[in-house]
PDB file of N, CA and C and ligand atoms in Angstrom:
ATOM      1  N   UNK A   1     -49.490  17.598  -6.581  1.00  0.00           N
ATOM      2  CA  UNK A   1     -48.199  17.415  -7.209  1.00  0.00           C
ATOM      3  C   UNK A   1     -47.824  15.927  -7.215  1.00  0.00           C
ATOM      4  N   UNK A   2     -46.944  15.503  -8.371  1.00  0.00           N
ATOM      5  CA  UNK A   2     -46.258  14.226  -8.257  1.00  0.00           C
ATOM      6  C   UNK A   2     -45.131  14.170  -7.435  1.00  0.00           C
ATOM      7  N   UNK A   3     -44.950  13.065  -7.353  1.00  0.00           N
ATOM      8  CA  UNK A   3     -42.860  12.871  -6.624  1.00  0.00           C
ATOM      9  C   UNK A   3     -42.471  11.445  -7.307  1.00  0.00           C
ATOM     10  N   UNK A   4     -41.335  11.616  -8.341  1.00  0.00           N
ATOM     11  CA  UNK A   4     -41.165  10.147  -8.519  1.00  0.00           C
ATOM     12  C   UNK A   4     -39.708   9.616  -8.003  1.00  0.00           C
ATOM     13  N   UNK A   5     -39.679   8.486  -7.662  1.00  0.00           N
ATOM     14  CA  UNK A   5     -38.244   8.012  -6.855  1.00  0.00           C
ATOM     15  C   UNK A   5     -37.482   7.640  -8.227  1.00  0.00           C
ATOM     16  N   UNK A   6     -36.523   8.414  -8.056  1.00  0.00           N
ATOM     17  CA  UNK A   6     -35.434   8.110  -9.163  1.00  0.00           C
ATOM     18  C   UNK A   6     -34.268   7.230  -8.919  1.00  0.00           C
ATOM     19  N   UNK A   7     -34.462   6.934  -7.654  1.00  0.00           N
ATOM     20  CA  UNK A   7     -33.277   5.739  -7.211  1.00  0.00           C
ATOM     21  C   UNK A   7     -33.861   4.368  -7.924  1.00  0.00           C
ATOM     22  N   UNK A   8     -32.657   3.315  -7.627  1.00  0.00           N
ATOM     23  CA  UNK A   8     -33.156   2.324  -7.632  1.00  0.00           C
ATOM     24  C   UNK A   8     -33.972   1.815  -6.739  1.00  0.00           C
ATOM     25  N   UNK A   9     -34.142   1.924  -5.490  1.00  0.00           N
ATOM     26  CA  UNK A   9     -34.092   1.799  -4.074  1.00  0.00           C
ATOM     27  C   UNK A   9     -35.458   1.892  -3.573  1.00  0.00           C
ATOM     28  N   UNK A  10     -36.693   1.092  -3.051  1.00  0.00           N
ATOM     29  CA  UNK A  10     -38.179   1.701  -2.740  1.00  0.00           C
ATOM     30  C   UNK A  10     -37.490   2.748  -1.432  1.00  0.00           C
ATOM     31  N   UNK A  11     -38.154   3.561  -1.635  1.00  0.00           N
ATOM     32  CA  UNK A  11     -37.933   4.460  -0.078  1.00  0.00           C
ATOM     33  C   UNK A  11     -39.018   4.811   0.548  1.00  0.00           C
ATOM     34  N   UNK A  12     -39.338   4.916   1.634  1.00  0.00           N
ATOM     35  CA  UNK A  12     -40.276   5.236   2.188  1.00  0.00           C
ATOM     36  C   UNK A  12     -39.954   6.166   3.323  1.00  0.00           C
ATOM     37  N   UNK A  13     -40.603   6.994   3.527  1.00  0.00           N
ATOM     38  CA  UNK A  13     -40.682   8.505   4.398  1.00  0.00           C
ATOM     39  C   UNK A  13     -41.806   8.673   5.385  1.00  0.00           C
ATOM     40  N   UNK A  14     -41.296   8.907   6.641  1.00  0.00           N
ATOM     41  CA  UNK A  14     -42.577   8.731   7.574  1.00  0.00           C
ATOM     42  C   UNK A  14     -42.693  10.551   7.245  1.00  0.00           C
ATOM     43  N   UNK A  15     -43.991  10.900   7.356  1.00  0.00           N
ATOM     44  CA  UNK A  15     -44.734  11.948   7.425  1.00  0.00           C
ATOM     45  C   UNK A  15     -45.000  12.350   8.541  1.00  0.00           C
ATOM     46  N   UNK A  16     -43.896  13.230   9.326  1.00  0.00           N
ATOM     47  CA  UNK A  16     -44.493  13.706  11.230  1.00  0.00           C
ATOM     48  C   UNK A  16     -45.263  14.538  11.194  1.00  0.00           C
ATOM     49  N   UNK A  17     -46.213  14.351  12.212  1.00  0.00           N
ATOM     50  CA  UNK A  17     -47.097  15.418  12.582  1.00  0.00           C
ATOM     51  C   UNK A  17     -46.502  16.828  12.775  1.00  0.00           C
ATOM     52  N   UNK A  18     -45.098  16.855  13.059  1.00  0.00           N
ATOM     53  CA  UNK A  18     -44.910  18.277  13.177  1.00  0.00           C
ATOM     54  C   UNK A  18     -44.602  19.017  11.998  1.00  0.00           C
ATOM     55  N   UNK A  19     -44.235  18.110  11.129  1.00  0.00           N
ATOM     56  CA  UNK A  19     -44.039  19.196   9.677  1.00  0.00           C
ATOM     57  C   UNK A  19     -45.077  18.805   8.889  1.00  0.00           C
ATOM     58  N   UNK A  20     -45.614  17.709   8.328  1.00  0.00           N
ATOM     59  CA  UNK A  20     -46.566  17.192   7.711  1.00  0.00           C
ATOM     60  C   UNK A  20     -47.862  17.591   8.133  1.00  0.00           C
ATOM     61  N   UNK A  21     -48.347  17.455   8.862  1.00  0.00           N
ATOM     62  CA  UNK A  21     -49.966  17.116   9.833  1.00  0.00           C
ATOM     63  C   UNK A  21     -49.636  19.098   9.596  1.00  0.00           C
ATOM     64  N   UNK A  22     -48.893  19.543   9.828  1.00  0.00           N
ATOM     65  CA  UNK A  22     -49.036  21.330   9.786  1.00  0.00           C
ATOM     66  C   UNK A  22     -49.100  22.025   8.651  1.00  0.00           C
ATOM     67  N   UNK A  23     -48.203  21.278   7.889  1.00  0.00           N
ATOM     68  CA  UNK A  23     -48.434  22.139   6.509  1.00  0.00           C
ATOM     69  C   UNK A  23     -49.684  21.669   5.822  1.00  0.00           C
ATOM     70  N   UNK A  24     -50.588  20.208   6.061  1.00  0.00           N
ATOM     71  CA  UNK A  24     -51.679  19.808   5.385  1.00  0.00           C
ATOM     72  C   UNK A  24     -52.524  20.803   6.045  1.00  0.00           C
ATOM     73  N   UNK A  25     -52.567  21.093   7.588  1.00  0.00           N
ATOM     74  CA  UNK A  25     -53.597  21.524   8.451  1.00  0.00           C
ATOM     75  C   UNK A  25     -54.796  20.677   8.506  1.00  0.00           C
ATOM     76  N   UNK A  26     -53.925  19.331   8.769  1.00  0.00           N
ATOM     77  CA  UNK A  26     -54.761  18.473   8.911  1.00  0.00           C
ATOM     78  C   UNK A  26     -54.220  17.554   9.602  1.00  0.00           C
ATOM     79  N   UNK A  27     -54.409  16.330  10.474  1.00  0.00           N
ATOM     80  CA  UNK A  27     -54.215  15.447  11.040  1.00  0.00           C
ATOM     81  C   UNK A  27     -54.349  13.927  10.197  1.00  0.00           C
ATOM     82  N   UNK A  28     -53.022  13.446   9.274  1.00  0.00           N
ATOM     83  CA  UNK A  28     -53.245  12.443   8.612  1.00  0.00           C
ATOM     84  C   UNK A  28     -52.558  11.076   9.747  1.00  0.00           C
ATOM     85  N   UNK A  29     -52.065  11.432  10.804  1.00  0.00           N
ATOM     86  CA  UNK A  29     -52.064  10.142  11.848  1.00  0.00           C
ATOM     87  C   UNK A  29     -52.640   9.565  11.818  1.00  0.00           C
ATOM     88  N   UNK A  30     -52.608   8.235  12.020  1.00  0.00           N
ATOM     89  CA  UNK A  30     -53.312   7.129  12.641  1.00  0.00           C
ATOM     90  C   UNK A  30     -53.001   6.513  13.782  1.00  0.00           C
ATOM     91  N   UNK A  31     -54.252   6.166  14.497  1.00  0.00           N
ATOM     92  CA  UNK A  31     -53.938   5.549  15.912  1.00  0.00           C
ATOM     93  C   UNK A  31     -54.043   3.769  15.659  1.00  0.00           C
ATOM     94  N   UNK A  32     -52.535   3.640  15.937  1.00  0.00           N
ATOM     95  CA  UNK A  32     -53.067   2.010  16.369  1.00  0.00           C
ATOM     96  C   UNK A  32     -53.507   1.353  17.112  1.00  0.00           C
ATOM     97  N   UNK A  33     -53.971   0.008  16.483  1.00  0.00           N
ATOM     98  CA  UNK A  33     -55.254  -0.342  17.604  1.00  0.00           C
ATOM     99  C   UNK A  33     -54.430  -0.964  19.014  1.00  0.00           C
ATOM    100  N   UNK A  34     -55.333  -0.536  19.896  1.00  0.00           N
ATOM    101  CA  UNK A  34     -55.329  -0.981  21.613  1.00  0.00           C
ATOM    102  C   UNK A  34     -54.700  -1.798  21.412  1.00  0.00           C
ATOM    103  N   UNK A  35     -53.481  -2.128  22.338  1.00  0.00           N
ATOM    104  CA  UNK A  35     -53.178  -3.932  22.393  1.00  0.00           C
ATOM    105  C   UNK A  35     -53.197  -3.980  24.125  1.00  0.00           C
ATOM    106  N   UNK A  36     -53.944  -5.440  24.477  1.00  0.00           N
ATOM    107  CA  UNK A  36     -54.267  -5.734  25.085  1.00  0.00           C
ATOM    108  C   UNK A  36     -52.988  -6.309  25.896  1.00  0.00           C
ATOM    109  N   UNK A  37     -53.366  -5.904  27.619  1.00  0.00           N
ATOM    110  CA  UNK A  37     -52.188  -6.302  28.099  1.00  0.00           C
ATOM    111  C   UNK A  37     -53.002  -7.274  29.412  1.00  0.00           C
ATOM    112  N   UNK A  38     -52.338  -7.883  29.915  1.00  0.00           N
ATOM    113  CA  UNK A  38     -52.980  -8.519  30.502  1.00  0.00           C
ATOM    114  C   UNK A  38     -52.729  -7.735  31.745  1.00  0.00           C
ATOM    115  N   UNK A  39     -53.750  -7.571  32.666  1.00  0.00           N
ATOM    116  CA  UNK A  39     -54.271  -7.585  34.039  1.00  0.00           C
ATOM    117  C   UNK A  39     -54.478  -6.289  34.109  1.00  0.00           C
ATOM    118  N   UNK A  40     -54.347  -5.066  32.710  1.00  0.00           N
ATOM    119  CA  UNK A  40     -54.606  -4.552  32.411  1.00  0.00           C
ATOM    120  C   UNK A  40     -56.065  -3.748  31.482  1.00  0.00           C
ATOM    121  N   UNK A  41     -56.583  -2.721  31.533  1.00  0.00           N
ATOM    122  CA  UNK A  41     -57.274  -2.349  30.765  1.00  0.00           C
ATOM    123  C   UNK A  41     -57.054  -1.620  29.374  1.00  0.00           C
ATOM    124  N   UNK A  42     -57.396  -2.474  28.150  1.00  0.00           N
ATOM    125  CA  UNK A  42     -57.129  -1.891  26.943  1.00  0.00           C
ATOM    126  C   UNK A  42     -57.026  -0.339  27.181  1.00  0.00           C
ATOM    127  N   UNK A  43     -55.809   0.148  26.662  1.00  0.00           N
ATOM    128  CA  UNK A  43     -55.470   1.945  26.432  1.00  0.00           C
ATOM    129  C   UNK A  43     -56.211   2.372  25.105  1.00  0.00           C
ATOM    130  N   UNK A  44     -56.220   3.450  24.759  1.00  0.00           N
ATOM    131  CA  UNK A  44     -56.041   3.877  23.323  1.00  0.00           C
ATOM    132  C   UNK A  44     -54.833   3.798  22.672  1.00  0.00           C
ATOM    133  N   UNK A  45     -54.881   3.305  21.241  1.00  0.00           N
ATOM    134  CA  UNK A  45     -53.584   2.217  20.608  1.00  0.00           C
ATOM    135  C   UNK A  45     -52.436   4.193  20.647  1.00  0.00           C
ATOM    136  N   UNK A  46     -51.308   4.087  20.169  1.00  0.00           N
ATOM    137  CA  UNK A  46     -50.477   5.013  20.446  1.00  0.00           C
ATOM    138  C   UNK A  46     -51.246   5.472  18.867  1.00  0.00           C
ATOM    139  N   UNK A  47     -50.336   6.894  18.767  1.00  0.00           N
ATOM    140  CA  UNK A  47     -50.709   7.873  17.317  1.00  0.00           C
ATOM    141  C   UNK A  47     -49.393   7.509  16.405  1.00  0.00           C
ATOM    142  N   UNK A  48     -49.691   7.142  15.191  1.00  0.00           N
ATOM    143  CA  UNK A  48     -48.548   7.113  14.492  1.00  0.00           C
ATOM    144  C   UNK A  48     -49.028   7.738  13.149  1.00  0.00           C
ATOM    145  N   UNK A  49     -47.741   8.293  12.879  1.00  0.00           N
ATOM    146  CA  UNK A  49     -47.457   9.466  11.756  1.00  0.00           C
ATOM    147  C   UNK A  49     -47.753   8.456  10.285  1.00  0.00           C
ATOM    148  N   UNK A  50     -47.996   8.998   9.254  1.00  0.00           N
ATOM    149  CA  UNK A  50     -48.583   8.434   8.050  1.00  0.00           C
ATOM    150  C   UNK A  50     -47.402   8.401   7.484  1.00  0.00           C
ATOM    151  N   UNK A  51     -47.271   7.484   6.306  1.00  0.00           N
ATOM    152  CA  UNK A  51     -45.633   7.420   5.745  1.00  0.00           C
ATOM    153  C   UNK A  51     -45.999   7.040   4.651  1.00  0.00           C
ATOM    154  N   UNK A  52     -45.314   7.388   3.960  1.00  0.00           N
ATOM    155  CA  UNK A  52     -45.008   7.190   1.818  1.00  0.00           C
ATOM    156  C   UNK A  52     -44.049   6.245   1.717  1.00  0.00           C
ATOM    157  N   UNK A  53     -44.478   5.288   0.909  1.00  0.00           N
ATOM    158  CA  UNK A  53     -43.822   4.266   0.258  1.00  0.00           C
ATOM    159  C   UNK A  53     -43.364   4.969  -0.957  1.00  0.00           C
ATOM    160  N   UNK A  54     -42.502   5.010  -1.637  1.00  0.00           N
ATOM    161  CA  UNK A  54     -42.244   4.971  -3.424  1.00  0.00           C
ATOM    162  C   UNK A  54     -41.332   4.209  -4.007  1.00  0.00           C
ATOM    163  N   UNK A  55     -41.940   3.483  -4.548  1.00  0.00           N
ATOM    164  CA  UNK A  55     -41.360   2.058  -5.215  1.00  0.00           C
ATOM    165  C   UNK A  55     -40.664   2.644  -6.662  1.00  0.00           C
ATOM    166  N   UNK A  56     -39.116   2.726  -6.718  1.00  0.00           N
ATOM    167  CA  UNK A  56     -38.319   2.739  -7.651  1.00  0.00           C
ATOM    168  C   UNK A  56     -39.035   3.021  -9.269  1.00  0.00           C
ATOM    169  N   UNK A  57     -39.009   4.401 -10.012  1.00  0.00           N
ATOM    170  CA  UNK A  57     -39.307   4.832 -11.029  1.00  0.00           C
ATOM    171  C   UNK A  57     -40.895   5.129 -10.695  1.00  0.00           C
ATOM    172  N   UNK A  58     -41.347   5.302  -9.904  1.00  0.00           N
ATOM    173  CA  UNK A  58     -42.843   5.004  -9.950  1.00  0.00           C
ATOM    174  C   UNK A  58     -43.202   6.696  -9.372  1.00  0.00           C
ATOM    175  N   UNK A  59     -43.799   7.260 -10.190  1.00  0.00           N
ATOM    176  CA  UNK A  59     -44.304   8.533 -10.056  1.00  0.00           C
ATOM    177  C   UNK A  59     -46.129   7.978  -9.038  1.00  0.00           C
ATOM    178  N   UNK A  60     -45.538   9.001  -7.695  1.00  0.00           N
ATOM    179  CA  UNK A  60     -47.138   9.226  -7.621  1.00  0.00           C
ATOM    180  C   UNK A  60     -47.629  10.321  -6.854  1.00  0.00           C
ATOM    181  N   UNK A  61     -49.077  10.308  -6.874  1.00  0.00           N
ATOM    182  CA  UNK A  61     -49.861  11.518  -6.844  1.00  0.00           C
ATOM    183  C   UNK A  61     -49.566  12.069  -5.404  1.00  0.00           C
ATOM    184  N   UNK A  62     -49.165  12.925  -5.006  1.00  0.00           N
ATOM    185  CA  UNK A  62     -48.927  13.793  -3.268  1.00  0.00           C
ATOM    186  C   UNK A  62     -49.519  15.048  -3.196  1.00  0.00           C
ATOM    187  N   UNK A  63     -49.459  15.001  -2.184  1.00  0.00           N
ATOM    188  CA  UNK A  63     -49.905  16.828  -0.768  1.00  0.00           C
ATOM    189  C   UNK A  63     -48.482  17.495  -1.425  1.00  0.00           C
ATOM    190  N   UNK A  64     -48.710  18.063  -1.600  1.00  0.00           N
ATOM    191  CA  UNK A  64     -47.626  19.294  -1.495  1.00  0.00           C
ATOM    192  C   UNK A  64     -46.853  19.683  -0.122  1.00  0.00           C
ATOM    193  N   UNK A  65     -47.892  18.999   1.159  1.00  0.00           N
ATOM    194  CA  UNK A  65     -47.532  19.277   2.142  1.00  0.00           C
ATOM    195  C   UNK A  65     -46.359  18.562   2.725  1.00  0.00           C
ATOM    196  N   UNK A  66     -45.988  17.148   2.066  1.00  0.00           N
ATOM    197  CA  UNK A  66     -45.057  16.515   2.244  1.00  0.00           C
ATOM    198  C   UNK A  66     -43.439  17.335   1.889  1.00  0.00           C
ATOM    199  N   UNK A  67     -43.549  18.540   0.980  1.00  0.00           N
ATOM    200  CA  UNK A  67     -42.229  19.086   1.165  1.00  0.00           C
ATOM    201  C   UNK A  67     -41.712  19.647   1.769  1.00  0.00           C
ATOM    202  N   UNK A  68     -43.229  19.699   2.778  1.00  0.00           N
ATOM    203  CA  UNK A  68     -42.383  20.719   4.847  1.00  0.00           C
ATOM    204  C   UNK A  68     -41.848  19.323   5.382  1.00  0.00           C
ATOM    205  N   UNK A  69     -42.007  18.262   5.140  1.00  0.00           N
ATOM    206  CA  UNK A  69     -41.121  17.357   5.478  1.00  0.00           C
ATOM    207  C   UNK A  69     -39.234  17.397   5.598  1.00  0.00           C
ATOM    208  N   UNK A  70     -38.573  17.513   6.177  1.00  0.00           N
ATOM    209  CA  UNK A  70     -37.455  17.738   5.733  1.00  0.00           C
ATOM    210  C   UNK A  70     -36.632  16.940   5.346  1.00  0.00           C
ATOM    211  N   UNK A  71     -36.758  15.702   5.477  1.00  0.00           N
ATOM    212  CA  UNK A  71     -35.962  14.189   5.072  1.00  0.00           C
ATOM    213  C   UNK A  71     -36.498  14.614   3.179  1.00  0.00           C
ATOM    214  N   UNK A  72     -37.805  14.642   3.138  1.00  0.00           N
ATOM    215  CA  UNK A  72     -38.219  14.714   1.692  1.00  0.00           C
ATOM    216  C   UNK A  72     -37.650  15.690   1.086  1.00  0.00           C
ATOM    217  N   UNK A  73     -37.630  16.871   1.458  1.00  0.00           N
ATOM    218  CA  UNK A  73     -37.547  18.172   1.057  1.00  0.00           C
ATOM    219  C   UNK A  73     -35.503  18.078   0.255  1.00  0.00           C
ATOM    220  N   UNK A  74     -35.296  17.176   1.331  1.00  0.00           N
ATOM    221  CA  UNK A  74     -33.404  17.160   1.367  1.00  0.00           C
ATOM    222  C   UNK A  74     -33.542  16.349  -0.475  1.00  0.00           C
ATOM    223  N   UNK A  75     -34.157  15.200   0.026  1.00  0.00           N
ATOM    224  CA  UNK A  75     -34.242  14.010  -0.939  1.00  0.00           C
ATOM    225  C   UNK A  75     -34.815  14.880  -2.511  1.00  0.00           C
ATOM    226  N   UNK A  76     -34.931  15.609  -2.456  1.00  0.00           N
ATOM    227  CA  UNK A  76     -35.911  16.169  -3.879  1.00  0.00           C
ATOM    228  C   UNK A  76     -34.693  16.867  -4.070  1.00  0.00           C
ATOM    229  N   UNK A  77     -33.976  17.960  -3.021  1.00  0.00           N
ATOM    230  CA  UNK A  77     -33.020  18.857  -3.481  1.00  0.00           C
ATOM    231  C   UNK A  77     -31.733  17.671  -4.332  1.00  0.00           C
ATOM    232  N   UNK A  78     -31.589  17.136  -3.508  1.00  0.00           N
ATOM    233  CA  UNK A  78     -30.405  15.875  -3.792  1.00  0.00           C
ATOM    234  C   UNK A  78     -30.712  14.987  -5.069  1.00  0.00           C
ATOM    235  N   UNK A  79     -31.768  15.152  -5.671  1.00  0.00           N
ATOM    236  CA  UNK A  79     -32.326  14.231  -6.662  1.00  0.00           C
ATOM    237  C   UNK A  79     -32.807  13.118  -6.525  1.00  0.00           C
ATOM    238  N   UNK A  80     -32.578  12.877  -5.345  1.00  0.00           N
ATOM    239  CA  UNK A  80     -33.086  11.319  -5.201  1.00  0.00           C
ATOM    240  C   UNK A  80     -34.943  10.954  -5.679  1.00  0.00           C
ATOM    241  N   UNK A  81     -35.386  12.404  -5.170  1.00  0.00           N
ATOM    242  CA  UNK A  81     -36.731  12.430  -5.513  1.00  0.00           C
ATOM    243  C   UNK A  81     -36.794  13.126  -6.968  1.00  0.00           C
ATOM    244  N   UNK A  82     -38.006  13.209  -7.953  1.00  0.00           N
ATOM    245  CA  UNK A  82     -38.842  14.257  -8.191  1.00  0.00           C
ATOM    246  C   UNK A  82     -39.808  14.927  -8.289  1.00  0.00           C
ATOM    247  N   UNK A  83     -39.823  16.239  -7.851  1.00  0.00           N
ATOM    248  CA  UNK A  83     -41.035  16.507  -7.471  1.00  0.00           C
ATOM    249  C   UNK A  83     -41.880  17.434  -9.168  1.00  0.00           C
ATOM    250  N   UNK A  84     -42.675  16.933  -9.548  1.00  0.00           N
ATOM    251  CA  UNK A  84     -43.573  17.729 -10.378  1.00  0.00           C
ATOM    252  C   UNK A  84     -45.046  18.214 -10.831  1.00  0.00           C
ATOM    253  N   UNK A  85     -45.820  18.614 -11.091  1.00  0.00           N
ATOM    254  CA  UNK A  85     -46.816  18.971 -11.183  1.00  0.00           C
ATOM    255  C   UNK A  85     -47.778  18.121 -11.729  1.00  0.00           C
TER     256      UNK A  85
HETATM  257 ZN1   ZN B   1     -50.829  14.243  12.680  1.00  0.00          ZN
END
């Protein structure tokens, strides 16, 4: 499906693992990289959730899974988004 931002406004939407990552049934997180601390041993970097940019009038291509999102889901009902095929 498409979604195009009908605001003026770029918006961008983080994608959580708990509604997103479930309805894909997939894990689109990314881990950022290690940061080094001193006197310390590099960790594994933390997990962060994947997020959509949409730059004002600009239709683009999406998961469907982004409408278990609920920030998105609000934003499409409200018009701010649209969502189409
Ligand atoms: Zn995830």
């Amino acid at each position: 499906m498409k979604l195009t931002n009908t605001t003026h406004k770029v918006r961008v939407y983080n994608l959580p693992h708990d509604s997103y990552c479930r309805a894909l049934r997939a894990c689109a997180c990314r881990r950022a990289p290690a940061q080094r601390i001193a006197g310390r041993r590099p960790a594994g970097g933390r997990l962060c959730c994947a997020s959509l940019t949409l730059q004002p009038g600009v239709q683009v291509e999406v998961n469907a899974a982004v409408l278990a999102v609920p920030e998105i889901n609000r934003a499409v009902r409200a018009g701010a988004l649209r969502a189409s095929e």
